[in-house]
Amino acid sequence: MKNTKIFIFLLFYLKIFTLHAQEVKKIELLNADFIDYDEQLLGKEIKRLTGNVAFKHDNAVLKCDSAYFNSLRNNVVMYSHVHINFGDTIDLWGDSIRYYGNTKIAQVRNNVKLKNKNAILTTDSMNYDRNLNMGYYFNWGKIKDGDNSLVSKWGYYFALLKDFVAVKNVILTNPKYHMYSDSLRYNIQTELTSFYGPSKIVGDSNLIYCENGWYNTKTEISQFNKNAYLISKAQTIKADSLYYDRNKGYGKAYKNVEIIDTSANIILLGNFGYYYESPEQAMLTDSAVFINFNNNDSLFLHADTLRTNTLTDSIGIYKLTKAYNHVKLFKTDMQGSCDSLTYSFRDSIIKLFNMPVMWSEVHQLTAKIIEIHTKNNEADYIVLQDAAFIISQEDTIRFNQIKGKNMIGYIKDKELMRIEVDGNGESVYFPKDNNELIGANKAESSKMTIYLDEGKVSKILFLTKPTAVLHPIDELPATDLLLANFHWYKQIRPMKKEDIFSK
């Protein structure tokens, strides 16, 4: 049921305040310039009063230009400049009012206005129950409270609680935004608005939707629950629950968090996060995932913590994503593992730090730092800085290896095509003749360029004086053909996007 919480609130209020019903008091006539007794026209019980008419009933003062007063039935019908004052804070006006002393209910019609301190409610028809200190309208009404203006088809005003409950086609207008809701509750003292149905807040810089939550129009702090999302100029944030401070442009998100940045083709997922609107930045933890999406092949990345920042330099504005602890990434043409990572959208470079490992098709790449330079969302070339090592498996016991101080691996059509080694170059590969291994080639050269064809070494250019030996295939055991610091990390390679969560 859409308005269950509203109805529970109303029932609770009615139950509490009807327990305090008081004894019936008679309406007291205070003044009238003229009193007309016309038994034939009005009957014995009714008096027609005109001119400065005033009544008193249980601390309420009722005034009008003319009235029909039935003292026996304890009710009065008042016309023209009708005004009722309930104590120090509440005033009620209308073109006509039927007031029933026994039930303490006022039926106010046409040009109705209720004022409680700074809040003014206007409508065409209202009933006011003094037992409950509650006014309710049923044919459109508007409440004005400072900068806030609220309109709804029907509504209830609870004077003691300072609560206004609006139901159906609700619109709250503020200089900074407009709220649209199925039903809400607004407190004129705290300026707290509570939502109990599908609600939308539209401002100059963002749009917010939820189906339950609250918004403090005084402090501009809010919380949105149930199918909540916030859309700003560059990003959309979704979560089970959103906390938002409009003045600071700051928010927190809880459970099933999704941040979508269409300008950079980024999706961030997690179960907790925070974000700032200006400059745009966000942090995600708890099953955090970064997705760089495109139609052909998306990049999926998981880490304990993800951060995105908007930075500015001499070139312009760009995004920078940072990933910390237990980082794994998956893309169909490359995969990776490390303990920290950065992705700069200024130059489209992904950097892996702290024991990084990359896989490109059949090749495993390691170094102290790995840089993946991308172009059109595809890997263009890979830079291996310090202790560079590239390995591919020849068979169950043998491995092709390239080692050096620094390397650059060039990629074409998602395959590693050429490798440039700079400093302390070493290589081991297994040439074939008619698909038969003919030996193990071990070579050393401070600089070399290696060409690959379908993942296999097709040619090596030694740019400085090399030493190279072709060993017969059975001359050396396979373990003697492993270069120093050889490590094979097949067991941690993510083979599908779901594997980014594996440790």
Coordinates of C-alpha atoms in Angstrom, one line a residue:
M1 CA 0.0 0.0 0.0
K2 CA 1.5 3.2 -1.2
N3 CA 0.7 5.5 1.8
T4 CA 0.9 2.9 4.6
K5 CA 3.3 5.0 6.7
I6 CA 1.1 8.1 6.3
F7 CA -2.0 6.2 7.5
I8 CA -0.2 4.7 10.4
F9 CA 0.9 8.2 11.5
L10 CA -2.6 9.5 11.2
L11 CA -4.1 6.6 13.1
F12 CA -1.5 6.9 15.9
Y13 CA -2.2 10.7 16.2
L14 CA -5.9 10.2 16.3
K15 CA -5.7 7.5 19.0
I16 CA -3.4 9.6 21.2
F17 CA -5.4 12.8 21.0
T18 CA -8.9 11.4 21.2
L19 CA -8.0 10.0 24.6
H20 CA -8.0 13.6 25.8
A21 CA -11.5 14.6 24.8
Q22 CA -12.9 17.3 27.1
E23 CA -16.4 18.0 28.4
V24 CA -18.8 19.8 26.1
K25 CA -19.0 23.5 26.6
K26 CA -21.6 26.0 25.4
I27 CA -20.8 28.6 22.8
E28 CA -21.0 32.0 24.4
L29 CA -22.3 35.1 22.5
L30 CA -20.0 38.1 23.3
N31 CA -21.4 40.7 20.9
A32 CA -23.7 41.5 18.1
D33 CA -25.0 44.9 16.9
F34 CA -28.3 43.4 15.9
I35 CA -30.2 40.3 17.0
D36 CA -33.1 39.1 14.9
Y37 CA -35.7 36.6 16.3
D38 CA -37.9 35.4 13.5
E39 CA -39.5 32.2 14.7
Q40 CA -41.6 31.9 11.5
L41 CA -38.5 32.2 9.2
L42 CA -35.7 30.8 11.4
G43 CA -37.5 28.7 14.0
K44 CA -37.5 29.1 17.8
E45 CA -33.9 27.9 18.2
I46 CA -32.0 30.1 15.8
K47 CA -31.1 33.8 16.2
R48 CA -29.8 35.9 13.3
L49 CA -26.9 38.1 14.4
T50 CA -25.4 41.0 12.4
G51 CA -22.7 43.6 12.9
N52 CA -19.5 43.0 14.8
V53 CA -20.6 39.5 15.8
A54 CA -18.3 37.7 18.3
F55 CA -18.5 34.4 20.2
K56 CA -16.3 32.6 22.6
H57 CA -16.0 28.8 23.0
D58 CA -13.4 27.0 25.1
N59 CA -10.6 29.7 24.8
A60 CA -11.4 30.3 21.1
V61 CA -12.8 33.6 19.9
L62 CA -15.0 33.6 16.8
K63 CA -15.8 36.8 14.8
C64 CA -17.8 37.6 11.7
D65 CA -20.2 40.2 10.1
S66 CA -23.3 38.0 10.4
A67 CA -24.2 34.6 11.9
Y68 CA -27.1 32.2 12.6
F69 CA -26.7 31.0 16.2
N70 CA -28.5 27.9 17.5
S71 CA -27.8 28.0 21.2
L72 CA -29.8 24.9 21.9
R73 CA -27.9 22.7 19.4
N74 CA -24.7 24.6 20.4
N75 CA -23.6 25.5 16.8
V76 CA -23.3 28.6 14.7
V77 CA -23.0 29.4 11.0
M78 CA -20.9 32.5 10.3
Y79 CA -20.6 34.6 7.2
S80 CA -18.4 37.5 5.9
H81 CA -15.0 38.3 7.4
V82 CA -15.1 35.2 9.4
H83 CA -12.2 34.8 11.8
I84 CA -11.4 32.3 14.6
N85 CA -8.5 32.7 16.9
F86 CA -7.3 29.5 18.8
G87 CA -5.1 30.8 21.6
D88 CA -1.9 32.6 20.8
T89 CA -0.7 30.9 17.7
I90 CA -3.5 29.8 15.4
D91 CA -5.8 32.0 13.3
L92 CA -8.4 30.7 10.8
W93 CA -10.3 32.8 8.2
G94 CA -12.9 32.0 5.6
D95 CA -16.0 33.3 3.8
S96 CA -18.2 31.1 5.9
I97 CA -17.7 28.7 8.8
R98 CA -20.0 26.2 10.4
Y99 CA -18.9 25.7 14.0
Y100 CA -20.2 22.8 16.1
G101 CA -19.6 23.4 19.8
N102 CA -20.4 19.8 20.9
T103 CA -17.8 18.3 18.6
K104 CA -15.5 21.4 18.4
I105 CA -15.4 21.0 14.6
A106 CA -15.2 24.0 12.3
Q107 CA -16.2 23.6 8.6
V108 CA -14.6 26.5 6.7
R109 CA -15.5 27.2 3.1
N110 CA -14.2 29.6 0.4
N111 CA -11.0 31.7 0.7
V112 CA -9.8 29.7 3.6
K113 CA -6.6 30.7 5.4
L114 CA -5.0 29.2 8.4
K115 CA -2.0 30.9 10.1
N116 CA 0.3 29.4 12.6
K117 CA 3.1 31.8 13.4
N118 CA 5.0 32.2 10.1
A119 CA 3.2 29.3 8.3
I120 CA 0.1 30.1 6.2
L121 CA -2.2 27.5 4.7
T122 CA -4.7 28.5 2.0
T123 CA -7.4 26.3 0.4
D124 CA -11.0 26.4 -0.8
S125 CA -12.5 24.1 1.9
M126 CA -11.2 22.9 5.2
N127 CA -12.5 21.1 8.3
Y128 CA -10.7 21.9 11.6
D129 CA -11.1 19.6 14.6
R130 CA -10.2 21.4 17.8
N131 CA -10.1 18.1 19.8
L132 CA -7.2 17.0 17.6
N133 CA -5.9 20.4 16.8
M134 CA -6.0 19.2 13.2
G135 CA -7.1 20.9 10.0
Y136 CA -7.7 18.9 6.8
Y137 CA -8.6 19.9 3.3
F138 CA -9.7 17.8 0.4
N139 CA -9.7 19.9 -2.7
W140 CA -6.2 21.3 -3.2
G141 CA -4.4 23.4 -0.6
K142 CA -1.2 25.4 -0.3
I143 CA 1.1 26.1 2.7
K144 CA 3.6 28.9 2.7
D145 CA 6.4 28.8 5.2
G146 CA 9.3 31.2 4.6
D147 CA 11.0 30.2 1.4
N148 CA 9.0 26.9 1.2
S149 CA 5.7 26.6 -0.6
L150 CA 3.8 23.3 -0.6
V151 CA 0.8 22.3 -2.7
S152 CA -1.2 19.1 -2.6
K153 CA -4.6 17.7 -3.5
W154 CA -5.4 16.9 0.1
G155 CA -3.6 17.4 3.3
Y156 CA -3.7 17.5 7.1
Y157 CA -2.2 20.1 9.5
F158 CA -1.5 19.0 13.1
A159 CA -1.1 22.3 15.0
L160 CA 0.5 20.9 18.2
L161 CA 3.1 18.9 16.3
K162 CA 3.6 21.6 13.7
D163 CA 3.3 18.8 11.2
F164 CA 1.8 19.2 7.7
V165 CA 0.9 15.9 5.9
A166 CA 0.3 16.3 2.2
V167 CA -1.1 13.5 0.0
K168 CA -1.5 13.1 -3.8
N169 CA 0.2 15.3 -6.4
V170 CA 2.4 17.0 -3.8
I171 CA 4.7 19.8 -5.0
L172 CA 7.1 21.6 -2.6
T173 CA 8.8 24.7 -4.1
N174 CA 12.0 26.3 -2.8
P175 CA 14.3 28.9 -4.5
K176 CA 16.9 26.1 -4.9
Y177 CA 14.7 23.2 -6.0
H178 CA 11.2 21.7 -6.5
M179 CA 10.0 18.5 -4.8
Y180 CA 7.4 16.2 -6.3
S181 CA 5.9 13.5 -4.2
D182 CA 3.1 11.0 -3.8
S183 CA 2.9 11.8 -0.1
L184 CA 5.1 13.6 2.4
R185 CA 5.2 15.1 5.9
Y186 CA 6.6 18.6 6.5
N187 CA 7.3 20.1 10.0
I188 CA 7.1 23.9 10.0
Q189 CA 9.3 24.2 13.1
T190 CA 12.2 22.0 12.1
E191 CA 11.6 22.4 8.3
L192 CA 12.1 18.6 8.0
T193 CA 10.3 16.9 5.1
S194 CA 9.7 13.2 5.3
F195 CA 8.9 11.2 2.1
Y196 CA 6.5 8.2 2.2
G197 CA 6.1 7.4 -1.5
P198 CA 7.8 8.0 -4.9
S199 CA 9.4 11.4 -4.6
K200 CA 11.6 13.6 -6.9
I201 CA 13.7 16.7 -6.1
V202 CA 14.7 18.8 -9.1
G203 CA 17.4 21.5 -8.6
D204 CA 19.6 23.5 -10.9
S205 CA 22.5 21.1 -10.7
N206 CA 20.9 17.7 -9.9
L207 CA 17.9 15.5 -9.7
I208 CA 17.1 13.2 -6.8
Y209 CA 14.6 10.3 -6.6
C210 CA 13.6 8.1 -3.7
E211 CA 10.6 6.3 -2.4
N212 CA 11.3 6.9 1.3
G213 CA 13.5 9.3 3.2
W214 CA 13.8 12.8 4.6
Y215 CA 15.1 16.3 3.6
N216 CA 15.8 19.2 6.1
T217 CA 15.0 22.3 4.1
K218 CA 16.7 24.4 6.8
T219 CA 20.1 22.6 6.9
E220 CA 19.9 21.2 3.3
I221 CA 20.9 17.8 4.8
S222 CA 18.9 14.8 3.6
Q223 CA 18.7 11.0 3.4
F224 CA 17.0 9.0 0.6
N225 CA 16.1 5.4 0.8
K226 CA 14.5 2.7 -1.4
N227 CA 15.4 2.9 -5.1
A228 CA 17.3 6.1 -4.4
Y229 CA 19.4 7.8 -7.0
L230 CA 21.0 11.2 -7.7
I231 CA 21.7 12.6 -11.2
S232 CA 24.1 15.5 -11.6
K233 CA 25.5 17.0 -14.7
A234 CA 28.3 14.4 -15.1
Q235 CA 27.3 11.5 -13.0
T236 CA 24.5 9.3 -11.5
I237 CA 24.7 7.8 -8.1
K238 CA 22.4 4.9 -7.1
A239 CA 22.2 3.1 -3.7
D240 CA 19.8 1.5 -1.2
S241 CA 20.4 4.6 0.9
L242 CA 21.9 8.0 0.1
Y243 CA 22.9 10.7 2.6
Y244 CA 23.3 14.2 1.0
D245 CA 24.4 17.6 2.1
R246 CA 23.4 20.1 -0.6
N247 CA 25.4 23.0 0.8
K248 CA 28.6 21.0 0.8
G249 CA 27.8 19.1 -2.4
Y250 CA 28.8 16.0 -0.4
G251 CA 27.1 12.6 -0.1
K252 CA 27.5 9.1 1.3
A253 CA 26.0 6.0 -0.2
Y254 CA 25.2 2.6 1.4
K255 CA 24.6 -0.8 0.0
N256 CA 24.4 -1.7 -3.7
V257 CA 26.1 1.6 -4.6
E258 CA 26.5 2.5 -8.3
I259 CA 28.2 5.6 -9.6
I260 CA 27.9 6.2 -13.3
D261 CA 30.1 8.8 -15.1
T262 CA 29.0 8.9 -18.7
S263 CA 31.6 11.6 -19.6
A264 CA 34.4 9.2 -18.9
N265 CA 32.5 5.9 -19.6
I266 CA 33.0 4.8 -15.9
I267 CA 30.9 2.8 -13.6
L268 CA 31.9 2.4 -9.9
L269 CA 30.2 -0.3 -7.8
G270 CA 30.5 -1.1 -4.1
N271 CA 28.6 -1.3 -0.8
F272 CA 29.8 2.0 0.7
G273 CA 31.0 5.2 -0.8
Y274 CA 31.2 8.9 -0.6
Y275 CA 31.3 11.6 -3.3
Y276 CA 31.8 15.3 -3.8
E277 CA 30.1 17.3 -6.6
S278 CA 32.8 20.0 -7.1
P279 CA 35.4 19.1 -7.9
E280 CA 34.0 15.7 -8.8
Q281 CA 35.4 12.9 -6.7
A282 CA 34.3 9.6 -5.3
M283 CA 35.5 6.7 -3.1
L284 CA 34.1 3.2 -3.0
T285 CA 34.8 0.2 -0.7
D286 CA 33.3 -3.1 0.2
S287 CA 33.2 -5.2 -3.0
A288 CA 34.4 -2.2 -5.0
V289 CA 34.4 -2.5 -8.8
F290 CA 35.6 -0.1 -11.5
I291 CA 34.2 -0.6 -15.0
N292 CA 35.5 1.3 -18.0
F293 CA 32.7 0.5 -20.5
N294 CA 32.6 0.5 -24.2
N295 CA 30.6 -1.3 -26.8
N296 CA 33.4 -3.7 -27.8
D297 CA 35.2 -4.7 -24.7
S298 CA 34.9 -3.3 -21.1
L299 CA 37.6 -3.2 -18.5
F300 CA 36.6 -4.7 -15.1
L301 CA 38.7 -3.9 -12.0
H302 CA 38.3 -4.8 -8.3
A303 CA 40.2 -3.5 -5.3
D304 CA 39.6 -3.0 -1.6
T305 CA 39.3 0.7 -2.2
L306 CA 38.6 2.8 -5.3
R307 CA 39.0 6.5 -5.7
T308 CA 38.2 8.8 -8.6
N309 CA 39.3 12.5 -8.8
T310 CA 38.8 15.3 -11.2
L311 CA 42.1 17.2 -11.7
T312 CA 43.2 20.2 -13.6
D313 CA 46.5 20.9 -15.2
S314 CA 47.9 23.1 -18.1
I315 CA 46.2 20.8 -20.6
G316 CA 42.8 20.9 -19.0
I317 CA 40.5 18.8 -16.8
Y318 CA 40.8 15.1 -16.6
K319 CA 39.8 12.1 -14.4
L320 CA 42.2 10.0 -12.3
T321 CA 41.2 6.7 -10.8
K322 CA 43.3 5.1 -8.0
A323 CA 42.9 1.5 -6.7
Y324 CA 44.4 0.2 -3.5
N325 CA 45.1 -3.3 -2.1
H326 CA 44.3 -6.6 -3.8
V327 CA 43.9 -5.1 -7.2
K328 CA 42.8 -7.3 -10.1
L329 CA 41.6 -6.3 -13.6
F330 CA 40.1 -8.2 -16.5
K331 CA 39.6 -7.4 -20.1
T332 CA 39.4 -9.9 -22.9
D333 CA 42.8 -9.0 -24.3
M334 CA 44.6 -8.3 -21.1
Q335 CA 44.4 -9.1 -17.4
G336 CA 46.4 -7.9 -14.4
S337 CA 47.1 -8.2 -10.7
C338 CA 48.9 -5.8 -8.3
D339 CA 48.5 -4.1 -4.9
S340 CA 47.9 -0.5 -6.2
L341 CA 47.0 1.1 -9.6
T342 CA 46.3 4.4 -11.2
Y343 CA 44.3 5.1 -14.4
S344 CA 44.8 8.6 -15.9
F345 CA 42.2 9.6 -18.4
R346 CA 44.4 12.6 -19.5
D347 CA 46.9 10.3 -21.3
S348 CA 45.0 7.0 -21.1
I349 CA 47.7 5.3 -19.1
I350 CA 47.1 2.5 -16.5
K351 CA 50.0 2.1 -14.0
L352 CA 50.4 -1.0 -11.8
F353 CA 52.6 -0.9 -8.7
N354 CA 53.7 -3.3 -5.9
M355 CA 54.3 -6.7 -7.4
P356 CA 52.4 -6.1 -10.7
V357 CA 51.6 -8.9 -13.1
M358 CA 50.1 -8.5 -16.5
W359 CA 48.8 -11.0 -19.0
S360 CA 48.4 -10.4 -22.7
E361 CA 47.1 -13.4 -24.6
V362 CA 49.8 -16.1 -23.9
H363 CA 52.3 -13.8 -22.3
Q364 CA 52.9 -13.0 -18.6
L365 CA 54.6 -9.6 -18.0
T366 CA 56.2 -8.6 -14.7
A367 CA 58.3 -5.6 -13.5
K368 CA 58.6 -3.2 -10.6
I369 CA 56.2 -0.9 -12.4
I370 CA 54.0 -1.6 -15.4
E371 CA 52.4 1.0 -17.6
I372 CA 49.7 0.2 -20.0
H373 CA 49.3 2.8 -22.7
T374 CA 45.8 2.6 -24.3
K375 CA 44.4 4.0 -27.5
N376 CA 40.7 3.9 -28.3
N377 CA 40.1 1.8 -25.2
E378 CA 42.6 -0.8 -26.5
A379 CA 46.1 -1.6 -25.2
D380 CA 48.6 0.1 -27.6
Y381 CA 51.9 -0.6 -25.9
I382 CA 53.1 -1.7 -22.4
V383 CA 56.1 -0.3 -20.6
L384 CA 57.9 -2.5 -18.1
Q385 CA 60.1 -0.5 -15.7
D386 CA 62.9 -2.2 -13.7
A387 CA 63.3 -6.0 -13.5
A388 CA 61.2 -6.5 -16.6
F389 CA 60.3 -10.1 -17.4
I390 CA 58.1 -11.6 -20.1
I391 CA 57.2 -15.3 -20.1
S392 CA 55.1 -17.6 -22.3
Q393 CA 54.6 -21.3 -21.9
E394 CA 56.1 -23.5 -24.7
D395 CA 54.9 -26.8 -23.4
T396 CA 54.2 -28.4 -20.0
I397 CA 57.8 -28.0 -18.8
R398 CA 59.4 -25.3 -21.0
F399 CA 59.0 -21.5 -21.0
N400 CA 60.0 -18.8 -23.5
Q401 CA 61.5 -16.0 -21.5
I402 CA 62.7 -12.4 -22.2
K403 CA 64.3 -10.5 -19.4
G404 CA 65.9 -7.1 -19.1
K405 CA 66.2 -3.9 -17.1
N406 CA 63.4 -2.1 -19.0
M407 CA 61.1 -3.2 -21.9
I408 CA 58.5 -1.9 -24.2
G409 CA 56.0 -4.3 -25.7
Y410 CA 54.0 -3.2 -28.7
I411 CA 50.5 -4.6 -29.3
K412 CA 48.6 -4.9 -32.5
D413 CA 45.1 -6.4 -32.9
K414 CA 45.3 -7.4 -29.2
E415 CA 48.5 -9.4 -29.7
L416 CA 52.0 -8.7 -28.5
M417 CA 54.0 -8.1 -31.8
R418 CA 57.3 -6.6 -30.8
I419 CA 59.4 -6.2 -27.7
E420 CA 62.3 -3.8 -27.2
V421 CA 64.7 -4.6 -24.4
D422 CA 66.9 -1.9 -22.9
G423 CA 69.6 -3.1 -20.5
N424 CA 70.8 -6.5 -19.3
G425 CA 68.8 -8.3 -22.0
E426 CA 68.5 -12.1 -21.7
S427 CA 66.3 -14.5 -23.6
V428 CA 65.4 -18.2 -23.8
Y429 CA 63.3 -19.5 -26.6
F430 CA 62.8 -22.8 -28.5
P431 CA 63.1 -22.7 -32.3
K432 CA 61.3 -25.3 -34.3
D433 CA 61.7 -27.1 -37.6
N434 CA 58.5 -28.6 -39.1
N435 CA 56.8 -28.1 -35.7
E436 CA 59.6 -30.0 -33.9
L437 CA 61.7 -28.5 -31.2
I438 CA 65.3 -28.3 -32.5
G439 CA 66.9 -26.8 -29.4
A440 CA 66.9 -24.1 -26.6
N441 CA 68.4 -20.8 -27.7
K442 CA 69.9 -18.8 -24.8
A443 CA 71.1 -15.3 -25.6
E444 CA 72.3 -12.2 -23.9
S445 CA 72.6 -8.6 -25.2
S446 CA 72.2 -5.3 -23.4
K447 CA 69.8 -4.2 -26.2
M448 CA 67.6 -6.4 -28.4
T449 CA 64.4 -6.3 -30.3
I450 CA 62.2 -9.4 -30.4
Y451 CA 59.5 -10.0 -33.0
L452 CA 56.6 -12.3 -32.3
D453 CA 54.2 -14.2 -34.5
E454 CA 51.1 -15.7 -33.0
G455 CA 52.8 -15.5 -29.6
K456 CA 56.0 -17.2 -30.7
V457 CA 59.5 -15.7 -31.2
S458 CA 60.0 -15.3 -35.0
K459 CA 63.1 -13.1 -35.0
I460 CA 65.6 -11.4 -32.6
L461 CA 67.7 -8.4 -33.5
F462 CA 70.7 -7.9 -31.2
L463 CA 71.5 -4.2 -31.1
T464 CA 74.7 -4.7 -29.2
K465 CA 77.2 -7.5 -29.3
P466 CA 75.4 -10.6 -28.1
T467 CA 76.3 -14.0 -26.7
A468 CA 74.0 -16.7 -28.0
V469 CA 74.1 -20.5 -27.7
L470 CA 71.7 -23.0 -29.2
H471 CA 71.6 -26.0 -26.9
P472 CA 70.3 -29.4 -28.1
I473 CA 66.8 -29.9 -26.7
D474 CA 67.9 -32.8 -24.4
E475 CA 71.2 -31.3 -23.3
L476 CA 69.9 -29.3 -20.4
P477 CA 67.1 -30.1 -18.0
A478 CA 64.1 -27.7 -18.2
T479 CA 64.9 -26.2 -14.8
D480 CA 68.3 -25.1 -16.1
L481 CA 66.6 -23.1 -18.8
L482 CA 64.8 -20.9 -16.3
L483 CA 66.3 -17.4 -15.9
A484 CA 67.0 -15.9 -12.5
N485 CA 63.9 -14.6 -10.7
F486 CA 61.6 -16.7 -12.8
H487 CA 58.0 -16.8 -11.4
W488 CA 54.9 -18.3 -13.1
Y489 CA 51.7 -16.8 -11.8
K490 CA 49.1 -18.8 -13.7
Q491 CA 47.1 -19.5 -10.5
I492 CA 46.2 -15.9 -9.9
R493 CA 45.3 -14.9 -13.4
P494 CA 41.7 -13.8 -13.8
M495 CA 40.2 -15.8 -16.7
K496 CA 36.8 -14.1 -16.6
K497 CA 35.4 -10.9 -15.1
E498 CA 34.1 -12.7 -12.0
D499 CA 37.6 -13.8 -11.1
I500 CA 38.6 -10.2 -10.2
F501 CA 37.3 -11.0 -6.7
S502 CA 39.5 -14.1 -6.2
K503 CA 42.5 -13.6 -3.8

